[in-house]
């Protein structure tokens, strides 16, 4: 038993780490949570993820696995109960496509928009809002991206329900307009109502303090980013 | 039969498209190749990949799948002969990790280094050479990343064998020093000796002309990229 133990090394406010915890909880897998200080990285993290030095890391039977999407797939292949990915290769491919799209076209630009100003912010907001339009089309007519149950893509995009409103408040901006994106708004309600999700979210007040300080620290980092 | 037909929409010099073609050929899957003009995109491409508008796209039984890594996984899940991914979830996770690493830490920086100059080029070269060190460690003692046969990671990193030398020549730079990275140099020889690979490479002279023109067109695009 002990040799099969599961650990999650993460940082309290990481949306990437939460994906992993949600997946384990949906599957009913017990795990030990290890909080990492990402501003003063532990030897444990450097040893578990020497190449990237990033959280989250899943440790299963002493084997470390980095990168939240790779971890989600590993979890789904290792524990078969409560499948996260669809049964057929084509549907699986689409899920991977949209997960990747959400990361590049919505999460990254939302982050940049929160931290930047002027032309950079405008460009980032444009990309993020265009991505929201595509996501709205995808969720229309469904309770979850996974159908009747929360699946891989719900976990991948789950940050939209709870992190994005904080980014919007910190960045004094709006990306997820519920009037323009009613299907996404309904999905957010469904997602946040699920017991596994609502009981596993970081405290909003602490998030606001944290992201305000990140915004301040990174405010000059994204000058001209969109030209690259 | 006709309904199961396989098509690859790509651009002659795309290393991403070649991954897909190599995978199909290794598995002995017949396909129709459709050349796309990426500078004047066809209605076919816009219809098959409306979100990204990028090559390659695999079309299988009229279903379009974009993104080379997603396509590779789809191919491996759909046609079981000549498995590309390892059998066990942990080894599969590692393959995905290194494929992603190669993309972010070697392919992108090599491309930036080829196109840029001065401080930008130096920073890009530093990242790329550090990535080469990690890749050298991974291939040591093996014929292929996949073991005795070409696997997913060999296809993912295959561009190192043939595109990288062209990038180096066009950018007047060296990233893959065979004296510093002898195991990678041996892997390149093994990879390029495989009939499926050596018979499916774009003509080097045309590549030089093409990438010289890309370098010229993009030379001012990466100013300050590493600060982002």
Short mmCIF file of C-alpha atoms in Angstrom, two decimals:
data_model
loop_
_atom_site.label_atom_id
_atom_site.label_comp_id
_atom_site.label_asym_id
_atom_site.label_seq_id
_atom_site.Cartn_x
_atom_site.Cartn_y
_atom_site.Cartn_z
CA UNK A 1 0.00 0.00 0.00
CA UNK A 2 2.62 2.51 1.09
CA UNK A 3 4.53 2.11 -2.15
CA UNK A 4 1.44 3.19 -4.12
CA UNK A 5 1.03 6.40 -2.16
CA UNK A 6 -0.07 9.54 -3.97
CA UNK A 7 1.22 13.04 -3.27
CA UNK A 8 0.46 16.37 -4.87
CA UNK A 9 3.07 19.10 -4.63
CA UNK A 10 1.45 22.42 -5.44
CA UNK A 11 0.96 26.04 -4.44
CA UNK A 12 -2.30 27.07 -2.78
CA UNK A 13 -3.48 29.44 -5.53
CA UNK A 14 -2.26 27.53 -8.59
CA UNK A 15 -5.12 26.78 -10.99
CA UNK A 16 -2.88 24.09 -12.50
CA UNK A 17 -2.52 22.33 -9.17
CA UNK A 18 -6.25 22.51 -8.50
CA UNK A 19 -6.96 20.61 -11.72
CA UNK A 20 -4.92 17.73 -10.35
CA UNK A 21 -6.59 17.78 -6.94
CA UNK A 22 -10.07 17.94 -8.50
CA UNK A 23 -9.27 14.95 -10.72
CA UNK A 24 -8.04 12.86 -7.78
CA UNK A 25 -11.09 13.76 -5.70
CA UNK A 26 -13.51 12.98 -8.54
CA UNK A 27 -11.91 9.54 -8.76
CA UNK A 28 -11.89 9.11 -5.00
CA UNK A 29 -8.10 8.78 -4.76
CA UNK A 30 -6.59 9.68 -1.37
CA UNK A 31 -3.50 11.83 -1.55
CA UNK A 32 -1.15 13.81 0.61
CA UNK A 33 -1.03 17.53 -0.24
CA UNK A 34 2.37 19.21 0.05
CA UNK A 35 2.40 23.00 -0.12
CA UNK A 36 5.34 24.45 -2.05
CA UNK A 37 6.70 27.98 -1.71
CA UNK A 38 7.21 28.84 -5.37
CA UNK A 39 9.19 31.95 -4.47
CA UNK A 40 11.67 29.92 -2.42
CA UNK A 41 11.68 26.51 -4.03
CA UNK A 42 12.26 23.50 -1.83
CA UNK A 43 14.83 20.79 -2.43
CA UNK A 44 11.90 18.43 -2.75
CA UNK A 45 10.54 20.32 -5.78
CA UNK A 46 13.98 20.64 -7.40
CA UNK A 47 14.45 16.93 -6.96
CA UNK A 48 10.98 15.96 -8.24
CA UNK A 49 10.94 18.34 -11.21
CA UNK A 50 14.57 19.25 -11.93
CA UNK A 51 13.92 20.27 -15.55
CA UNK A 52 11.05 22.72 -15.07
CA UNK A 53 11.15 23.35 -11.33
CA UNK A 54 7.41 24.03 -11.43
CA UNK A 55 4.30 22.95 -9.59
CA UNK A 56 2.16 20.91 -9.72
CA UNK A 57 3.96 17.60 -9.47
CA UNK A 58 2.05 14.38 -8.89
CA UNK A 59 4.05 11.70 -7.11
CA UNK A 60 2.63 8.22 -7.50
CA UNK A 61 4.51 5.21 -6.12
CA UNK A 62 7.59 7.47 -5.80
CA UNK A 63 7.44 8.42 -9.49
CA UNK A 64 7.11 12.18 -10.13
CA UNK A 65 4.97 13.50 -12.99
CA UNK A 66 4.94 17.24 -13.87
CA UNK A 67 2.61 19.41 -16.03
CA UNK A 68 -1.07 19.50 -15.12
CA UNK A 69 -2.40 18.22 -18.47
CA UNK A 70 0.09 15.35 -18.53
CA UNK A 71 -0.85 14.55 -14.94
CA UNK A 72 -4.59 14.55 -15.76
CA UNK A 73 -4.03 12.08 -18.56
CA UNK A 74 -1.85 9.92 -16.31
CA UNK A 75 -4.52 9.93 -13.60
CA UNK A 76 -7.19 8.95 -16.11
CA UNK A 77 -5.09 6.11 -17.52
CA UNK A 78 -4.07 4.85 -14.06
CA UNK A 79 -7.40 4.93 -12.20
CA UNK A 80 -10.28 3.88 -14.41
CA UNK A 81 -13.21 4.89 -12.19
CA UNK A 82 -14.98 8.14 -13.16
CA UNK A 83 -13.42 8.50 -16.65
CA UNK A 84 -12.28 12.04 -17.43
CA UNK A 85 -11.49 11.63 -21.13
CA UNK A 86 -14.08 10.43 -23.67
CA UNK A 87 -14.01 6.84 -24.85
CA UNK A 88 -13.20 7.41 -28.53
CA UNK A 89 -9.92 8.74 -29.95
CA UNK A 90 -11.55 11.50 -32.01
CA UNK A 91 -13.46 12.93 -29.03
CA UNK A 92 -10.29 12.64 -26.95
CA UNK A 93 -8.37 14.57 -29.60
CA UNK A 94 -10.96 17.36 -29.51
CA UNK A 95 -10.71 17.58 -25.72
CA UNK A 96 -6.92 17.93 -25.94
CA UNK A 97 -7.32 20.56 -28.64
CA UNK A 98 -9.69 22.71 -26.58
CA UNK A 99 -7.67 22.30 -23.41
CA UNK A 100 -4.60 23.56 -25.23
CA UNK A 101 -6.63 26.35 -26.85
CA UNK A 102 -7.90 27.53 -23.45
CA UNK A 103 -4.36 27.69 -22.15
CA UNK A 104 -2.88 29.64 -25.05
CA UNK A 105 -5.74 31.82 -26.13
CA UNK A 106 -7.56 32.53 -22.88
CA UNK A 107 -5.47 31.81 -19.79
CA UNK A 108 -2.22 33.36 -20.98
CA UNK A 109 -3.84 36.47 -22.51
CA UNK A 110 -6.05 36.96 -19.41
CA UNK A 111 -2.94 36.85 -17.25
CA UNK A 112 -1.12 39.30 -19.52
CA UNK A 113 -4.17 41.60 -19.60
CA UNK A 114 -4.34 41.59 -15.80
CA UNK A 115 -0.69 42.54 -15.45
CA UNK A 116 -0.29 45.03 -18.31
CA UNK A 117 -1.77 48.29 -19.49
CA UNK A 118 -2.31 50.39 -22.63
CA UNK A 119 -1.88 48.76 -26.01
CA UNK A 120 -0.60 45.51 -24.50
CA UNK A 121 -3.67 45.14 -22.33
CA UNK A 122 -6.01 45.93 -25.23
CA UNK A 123 -4.39 43.34 -27.46
CA UNK A 124 -4.50 40.71 -24.73
CA UNK A 125 -8.16 41.45 -24.02
CA UNK A 126 -8.98 41.12 -27.70
CA UNK A 127 -7.40 37.67 -27.91
CA UNK A 128 -9.06 36.55 -24.67
CA UNK A 129 -12.52 37.76 -25.69
CA UNK A 130 -12.24 36.07 -29.08
CA UNK A 131 -11.34 32.86 -27.27
CA UNK A 132 -14.40 33.24 -25.01
CA UNK A 133 -16.58 33.33 -28.14
CA UNK A 134 -15.20 29.99 -29.31
CA UNK A 135 -15.61 28.46 -25.87
CA UNK A 136 -19.19 29.71 -25.66
CA UNK A 137 -19.93 27.85 -28.92
CA UNK A 138 -18.43 24.66 -27.50
CA UNK A 139 -20.44 24.59 -24.25
CA UNK A 140 -23.81 25.50 -25.80
CA UNK A 141 -26.48 22.89 -25.06
CA UNK A 142 -24.37 20.93 -22.58
CA UNK A 143 -24.27 20.87 -18.79
CA UNK A 144 -20.54 20.22 -18.79
CA UNK A 145 -17.93 20.04 -21.54
CA UNK A 146 -17.78 16.37 -20.55
CA UNK A 147 -21.56 15.99 -21.08
CA UNK A 148 -23.57 15.16 -17.96
CA UNK A 149 -20.47 14.89 -15.79
CA UNK A 150 -17.38 16.94 -15.18
CA UNK A 151 -14.62 15.72 -17.50
CA UNK A 152 -11.05 16.55 -18.49
CA UNK A 153 -12.00 19.71 -20.37
CA UNK A 154 -14.09 21.00 -17.47
CA UNK A 155 -11.05 20.58 -15.23
CA UNK A 156 -8.81 22.23 -17.83
CA UNK A 157 -11.11 25.24 -18.18
CA UNK A 158 -12.29 25.20 -14.56
CA UNK A 159 -10.17 28.25 -13.69
CA UNK A 160 -12.61 30.34 -15.80
CA UNK A 161 -15.22 29.86 -13.08
CA UNK A 162 -13.20 31.19 -10.17
CA UNK A 163 -9.77 32.55 -11.12
CA UNK A 164 -10.91 34.61 -14.10
CA UNK A 165 -13.29 36.80 -12.01
CA UNK A 166 -10.35 37.55 -9.71
CA UNK A 167 -8.11 38.40 -12.67
CA UNK A 168 -10.89 40.66 -13.94
CA UNK A 169 -11.23 42.44 -10.61
CA UNK A 170 -7.48 42.86 -10.17
CA UNK A 171 -7.02 44.02 -13.77
CA UNK A 172 -10.15 46.25 -13.78
CA UNK A 173 -11.39 44.55 -16.93
CA UNK A 174 -14.11 42.26 -18.20
CA UNK A 175 -13.52 39.19 -20.34
CA UNK A 176 -16.35 36.85 -19.33
CA UNK A 177 -19.45 38.96 -19.95
CA UNK A 178 -22.41 36.80 -18.80
CA UNK A 179 -24.80 38.62 -21.17
CA UNK A 180 -22.60 37.82 -24.16
CA UNK A 181 -21.71 34.33 -23.00
CA UNK A 182 -24.81 32.91 -21.29
CA UNK A 183 -23.95 29.26 -21.94
CA UNK A 184 -20.55 29.72 -20.31
CA UNK A 185 -22.23 31.53 -17.40
CA UNK A 186 -24.57 28.55 -16.92
CA UNK A 187 -21.62 26.16 -17.08
CA UNK A 188 -19.82 28.22 -14.40
CA UNK A 189 -22.83 27.82 -12.11
CA UNK A 190 -22.96 24.08 -12.76
CA UNK A 191 -19.24 23.68 -12.25
CA UNK A 192 -19.07 25.65 -9.01
CA UNK A 193 -22.10 23.79 -7.64
CA UNK A 194 -20.34 20.44 -7.81
CA UNK A 195 -19.29 19.39 -4.29
CA UNK A 196 -15.76 18.40 -5.35
CA UNK A 197 -15.19 21.81 -6.91
CA UNK A 198 -16.89 24.11 -4.41
CA UNK A 199 -15.12 22.47 -1.46
CA UNK A 200 -11.73 22.74 -3.14
CA UNK A 201 -11.17 26.36 -4.00
CA UNK A 202 -8.67 28.81 -2.51
CA UNK A 203 -10.08 31.65 -0.33
CA UNK A 204 -11.09 34.50 -2.63
CA UNK A 205 -9.82 37.28 -0.34
CA UNK A 206 -6.36 35.76 -0.23
CA UNK A 207 -6.42 35.36 -4.00
CA UNK A 208 -7.19 39.05 -4.46
CA UNK A 209 -4.26 40.04 -2.26
CA UNK A 210 -1.97 37.60 -4.02
CA UNK A 211 -2.87 38.56 -7.59
CA UNK A 212 -2.76 42.27 -6.79
CA UNK A 213 0.83 41.78 -5.67
CA UNK A 214 1.65 39.71 -8.80
CA UNK A 215 0.16 42.42 -10.98
CA UNK A 216 2.37 45.01 -9.32
CA UNK A 217 5.49 42.86 -9.63
CA UNK A 218 4.89 41.97 -13.29
CA UNK A 219 3.38 45.21 -14.59
CA UNK A 220 6.35 46.03 -16.81
CA UNK A 221 6.99 42.47 -17.99
CA UNK A 222 4.67 42.27 -20.96
CA UNK A 223 5.61 45.35 -22.97
CA UNK A 224 5.13 44.56 -26.64
CA UNK A 225 4.42 40.88 -25.89
CA UNK A 226 1.86 40.61 -28.70
CA UNK A 227 4.36 41.51 -31.37
CA UNK A 228 6.35 38.35 -30.62
CA UNK B 1 -13.48 1.94 -47.48
CA UNK B 2 -13.87 5.44 -48.90
CA UNK B 3 -15.42 6.72 -45.69
CA UNK B 4 -12.30 5.71 -43.73
CA UNK B 5 -9.98 7.65 -46.03
CA UNK B 6 -7.01 9.48 -44.53
CA UNK B 7 -5.74 12.85 -45.68
CA UNK B 8 -2.90 15.04 -44.45
CA UNK B 9 -3.10 18.75 -45.12
CA UNK B 10 0.33 20.28 -44.62
CA UNK B 11 3.02 22.54 -46.00
CA UNK B 12 6.09 20.99 -47.63
CA UNK B 13 8.65 22.30 -45.13
CA UNK B 14 6.60 22.01 -41.92
CA UNK B 15 8.38 19.85 -39.32
CA UNK B 16 4.99 19.48 -37.60
CA UNK B 17 3.42 18.02 -40.73
CA UNK B 18 6.34 15.65 -41.28
CA UNK B 19 5.75 14.12 -37.82
CA UNK B 20 2.29 13.16 -38.94
CA UNK B 21 3.43 11.72 -42.26
CA UNK B 22 6.23 9.75 -40.58
CA UNK B 23 3.77 8.29 -38.07
CA UNK B 24 1.35 7.19 -40.79
CA UNK B 25 4.15 5.64 -42.84
CA UNK B 26 5.59 3.79 -39.83
CA UNK B 27 2.14 2.29 -39.28
CA UNK B 28 1.67 1.53 -42.97
CA UNK B 29 -1.42 3.75 -43.34
CA UNK B 30 -2.11 5.00 -46.86
CA UNK B 31 -3.03 8.67 -47.05
CA UNK B 32 -3.58 11.44 -49.53
CA UNK B 33 -1.24 14.40 -49.11
CA UNK B 34 -2.71 17.85 -49.74
CA UNK B 35 -0.24 20.72 -50.01
CA UNK B 36 -1.45 23.94 -48.39
CA UNK B 37 -0.17 27.43 -49.20
CA UNK B 38 0.15 28.81 -45.67
CA UNK B 39 0.65 32.33 -47.01
CA UNK B 40 -2.62 32.22 -48.90
CA UNK B 41 -4.80 29.85 -46.95
CA UNK B 42 -7.31 27.73 -48.81
CA UNK B 43 -10.99 27.46 -48.01
CA UNK B 44 -10.31 23.81 -47.28
CA UNK B 45 -7.91 24.69 -44.44
CA UNK B 46 -10.22 27.35 -43.01
CA UNK B 47 -13.03 24.84 -43.04
CA UNK B 48 -10.99 21.99 -41.51
CA UNK B 49 -9.26 24.09 -38.84
CA UNK B 50 -11.39 27.24 -38.38
CA UNK B 51 -10.06 27.98 -34.88
CA UNK B 52 -6.31 27.85 -35.50
CA UNK B 53 -6.14 27.98 -39.30
CA UNK B 54 -2.87 26.06 -39.12
CA UNK B 55 -1.30 23.00 -40.70
CA UNK B 56 -1.02 20.10 -40.24
CA UNK B 57 -4.55 18.76 -40.18
CA UNK B 58 -5.24 15.04 -40.31
CA UNK B 59 -8.58 14.15 -41.84
CA UNK B 60 -9.77 10.65 -41.00
CA UNK B 61 -13.20 9.47 -42.12
CA UNK B 62 -14.08 13.14 -42.81
CA UNK B 63 -13.17 14.17 -39.24
CA UNK B 64 -10.45 16.85 -39.04
CA UNK B 65 -7.85 16.77 -36.26
CA UNK B 66 -5.34 19.63 -35.81
CA UNK B 67 -2.06 19.97 -33.81
CA UNK B 68 0.74 17.54 -34.57
CA UNK B 69 1.05 16.08 -31.04
CA UNK B 70 -2.70 15.59 -30.76
CA UNK B 71 -2.67 13.97 -34.19
CA UNK B 72 0.18 11.63 -33.23
CA UNK B 73 -1.73 10.45 -30.17
CA UNK B 74 -4.89 10.00 -32.27
CA UNK B 75 -2.97 7.97 -34.84
CA UNK B 76 -1.50 5.77 -32.12
CA UNK B 77 -4.88 5.17 -30.49
CA UNK B 78 -6.62 4.51 -33.81
CA UNK B 79 -4.15 2.17 -35.52
CA UNK B 80 -2.56 -0.25 -33.09
CA UNK B 81 0.23 -1.65 -35.30
CA UNK B 82 3.74 -0.27 -34.62
CA UNK B 83 2.91 1.43 -31.28
CA UNK B 84 4.42 4.90 -30.96
CA UNK B 85 3.72 5.53 -27.27
CA UNK B 86 5.00 3.24 -24.50
CA UNK B 87 2.64 0.73 -22.91
CA UNK B 88 2.57 2.14 -19.37
CA UNK B 89 1.03 5.43 -18.25
CA UNK B 90 4.15 6.65 -16.44
CA UNK B 91 6.40 6.14 -19.48
CA UNK B 92 3.74 7.74 -21.66
CA UNK B 93 3.65 10.75 -19.33
CA UNK B 94 7.42 11.12 -19.63
CA UNK B 95 7.22 11.02 -23.42
CA UNK B 96 4.61 13.79 -23.40
CA UNK B 97 6.73 15.79 -21.00
CA UNK B 98 9.85 15.62 -23.20
CA UNK B 99 7.91 16.27 -26.39
CA UNK B 100 6.50 19.43 -24.86
CA UNK B 101 9.92 20.37 -23.48
CA UNK B 102 11.50 20.03 -26.94
CA UNK B 103 8.88 22.32 -28.39
CA UNK B 104 9.17 25.07 -25.80
CA UNK B 105 12.80 24.95 -24.87
CA UNK B 106 14.51 23.90 -28.09
CA UNK B 107 12.33 24.40 -31.16
CA UNK B 108 10.93 27.82 -30.29
CA UNK B 109 14.25 29.25 -29.07
CA UNK B 110 16.11 27.82 -32.10
CA UNK B 111 13.60 29.52 -34.36
CA UNK B 112 13.93 32.81 -32.48
CA UNK B 113 17.73 32.54 -32.52
CA UNK B 114 17.70 31.99 -36.29
CA UNK B 115 15.53 35.05 -36.88
CA UNK B 116 17.01 37.49 -34.36
CA UNK B 117 20.31 39.09 -33.50
CA UNK B 118 22.23 40.66 -30.61
CA UNK B 119 20.98 40.09 -27.06
CA UNK B 120 17.82 38.35 -28.25
CA UNK B 121 19.81 35.82 -30.24
CA UNK B 122 22.22 35.21 -27.35
CA UNK B 123 19.39 34.58 -24.90
CA UNK B 124 17.62 32.24 -27.32
CA UNK B 125 20.85 30.33 -27.96
CA UNK B 126 21.42 29.95 -24.22
CA UNK B 127 17.96 28.44 -23.69
CA UNK B 128 18.34 26.14 -26.71
CA UNK B 129 21.79 24.90 -25.68
CA UNK B 130 20.63 24.20 -22.15
CA UNK B 131 17.76 22.19 -23.61
CA UNK B 132 20.24 20.23 -25.76
CA UNK B 133 22.07 19.22 -22.58
CA UNK B 134 18.88 17.76 -21.09
CA UNK B 135 18.03 15.95 -24.32
CA UNK B 136 21.56 14.51 -24.50
CA UNK B 137 21.03 13.02 -21.04
CA UNK B 138 17.75 11.45 -22.13
CA UNK B 139 19.07 9.73 -25.26
CA UNK B 140 22.29 8.37 -23.69
CA UNK B 141 22.54 4.60 -23.99
CA UNK B 142 19.57 4.24 -26.34
CA UNK B 143 19.31 3.82 -30.09
CA UNK B 144 16.05 5.76 -30.20
CA UNK B 145 14.08 7.65 -27.55
CA UNK B 146 11.52 4.90 -28.12
CA UNK B 147 14.15 2.21 -27.39
CA UNK B 148 15.00 -0.09 -30.31
CA UNK B 149 12.40 1.49 -32.56
CA UNK B 150 11.37 4.98 -33.54
CA UNK B 151 8.59 6.13 -31.20
CA UNK B 152 6.49 9.20 -30.47
CA UNK B 153 9.36 11.16 -28.93
CA UNK B 154 11.65 10.42 -31.87
CA UNK B 155 9.00 11.85 -34.18
CA UNK B 156 8.49 14.83 -31.87
CA UNK B 157 12.21 15.63 -31.77
CA UNK B 158 12.92 14.42 -35.30
CA UNK B 159 13.28 17.97 -36.61
CA UNK B 160 16.58 18.18 -34.66
CA UNK B 161 18.11 15.80 -37.19
CA UNK B 162 17.34 17.79 -40.31
CA UNK B 163 15.68 21.16 -39.68
CA UNK B 164 18.01 22.31 -36.90
CA UNK B 165 21.14 22.14 -39.12
CA UNK B 166 19.32 24.35 -41.63
CA UNK B 167 18.31 26.79 -38.87
CA UNK B 168 21.94 26.82 -37.75
CA UNK B 169 23.22 27.54 -41.23
CA UNK B 170 20.65 30.26 -41.91
CA UNK B 171 21.21 31.83 -38.47
CA UNK B 172 25.05 31.46 -38.58
CA UNK B 173 25.00 29.73 -35.21
CA UNK B 174 25.62 26.38 -33.56
CA UNK B 175 23.25 24.71 -31.12
CA UNK B 176 23.80 21.01 -31.73
CA UNK B 177 27.56 20.61 -31.22
CA UNK B 178 28.31 16.93 -31.99
CA UNK B 179 31.40 16.99 -29.74
CA UNK B 180 29.37 18.17 -26.77
CA UNK B 181 26.35 16.02 -27.57
CA UNK B 182 27.70 12.74 -28.98
CA UNK B 183 24.68 10.66 -27.96
CA UNK B 184 22.36 13.04 -29.77
CA UNK B 185 24.69 12.97 -32.77
CA UNK B 186 24.47 9.15 -32.81
CA UNK B 187 20.68 9.32 -32.52
CA UNK B 188 20.55 11.72 -35.49
CA UNK B 189 22.48 9.20 -37.59
CA UNK B 190 20.15 6.38 -36.51
CA UNK B 191 17.06 8.47 -37.13
CA UNK B 192 18.10 9.69 -40.58
CA UNK B 193 19.10 6.14 -41.59
CA UNK B 194 15.57 4.82 -41.12
CA UNK B 195 13.94 4.33 -44.55
CA UNK B 196 10.69 6.02 -43.52
CA UNK B 197 12.56 9.10 -42.40
CA UNK B 198 15.23 9.41 -45.06
CA UNK B 199 12.70 9.03 -47.86
CA UNK B 200 10.37 11.64 -46.38
CA UNK B 201 12.37 14.82 -45.95
CA UNK B 202 12.01 18.10 -47.84
CA UNK B 203 14.84 19.05 -50.26
CA UNK B 204 17.57 20.80 -48.27
CA UNK B 205 18.33 23.45 -50.92
CA UNK B 206 14.71 24.56 -50.99
CA UNK B 207 14.66 24.64 -47.19
CA UNK B 208 17.68 26.95 -47.14
CA UNK B 209 16.02 29.36 -49.54
CA UNK B 210 12.76 29.24 -47.61
CA UNK B 211 14.24 29.76 -44.14
CA UNK B 212 16.55 32.52 -45.37
CA UNK B 213 13.46 34.36 -46.57
CA UNK B 214 11.63 33.70 -43.27
CA UNK B 215 14.63 35.01 -41.34
CA UNK B 216 14.57 38.21 -43.39
CA UNK B 217 10.82 38.65 -42.97
CA UNK B 218 10.86 38.03 -39.21
CA UNK B 219 14.17 39.60 -38.23
CA UNK B 220 12.57 42.40 -36.24
CA UNK B 221 9.79 40.31 -34.69
CA UNK B 222 11.55 38.99 -31.62
CA UNK B 223 12.95 42.13 -30.02
CA UNK B 224 12.94 41.65 -26.27
CA UNK B 225 11.06 38.33 -26.53
CA UNK B 226 12.96 36.78 -23.61
CA UNK B 227 11.76 39.41 -21.17
CA UNK B 228 8.17 38.27 -21.65
#
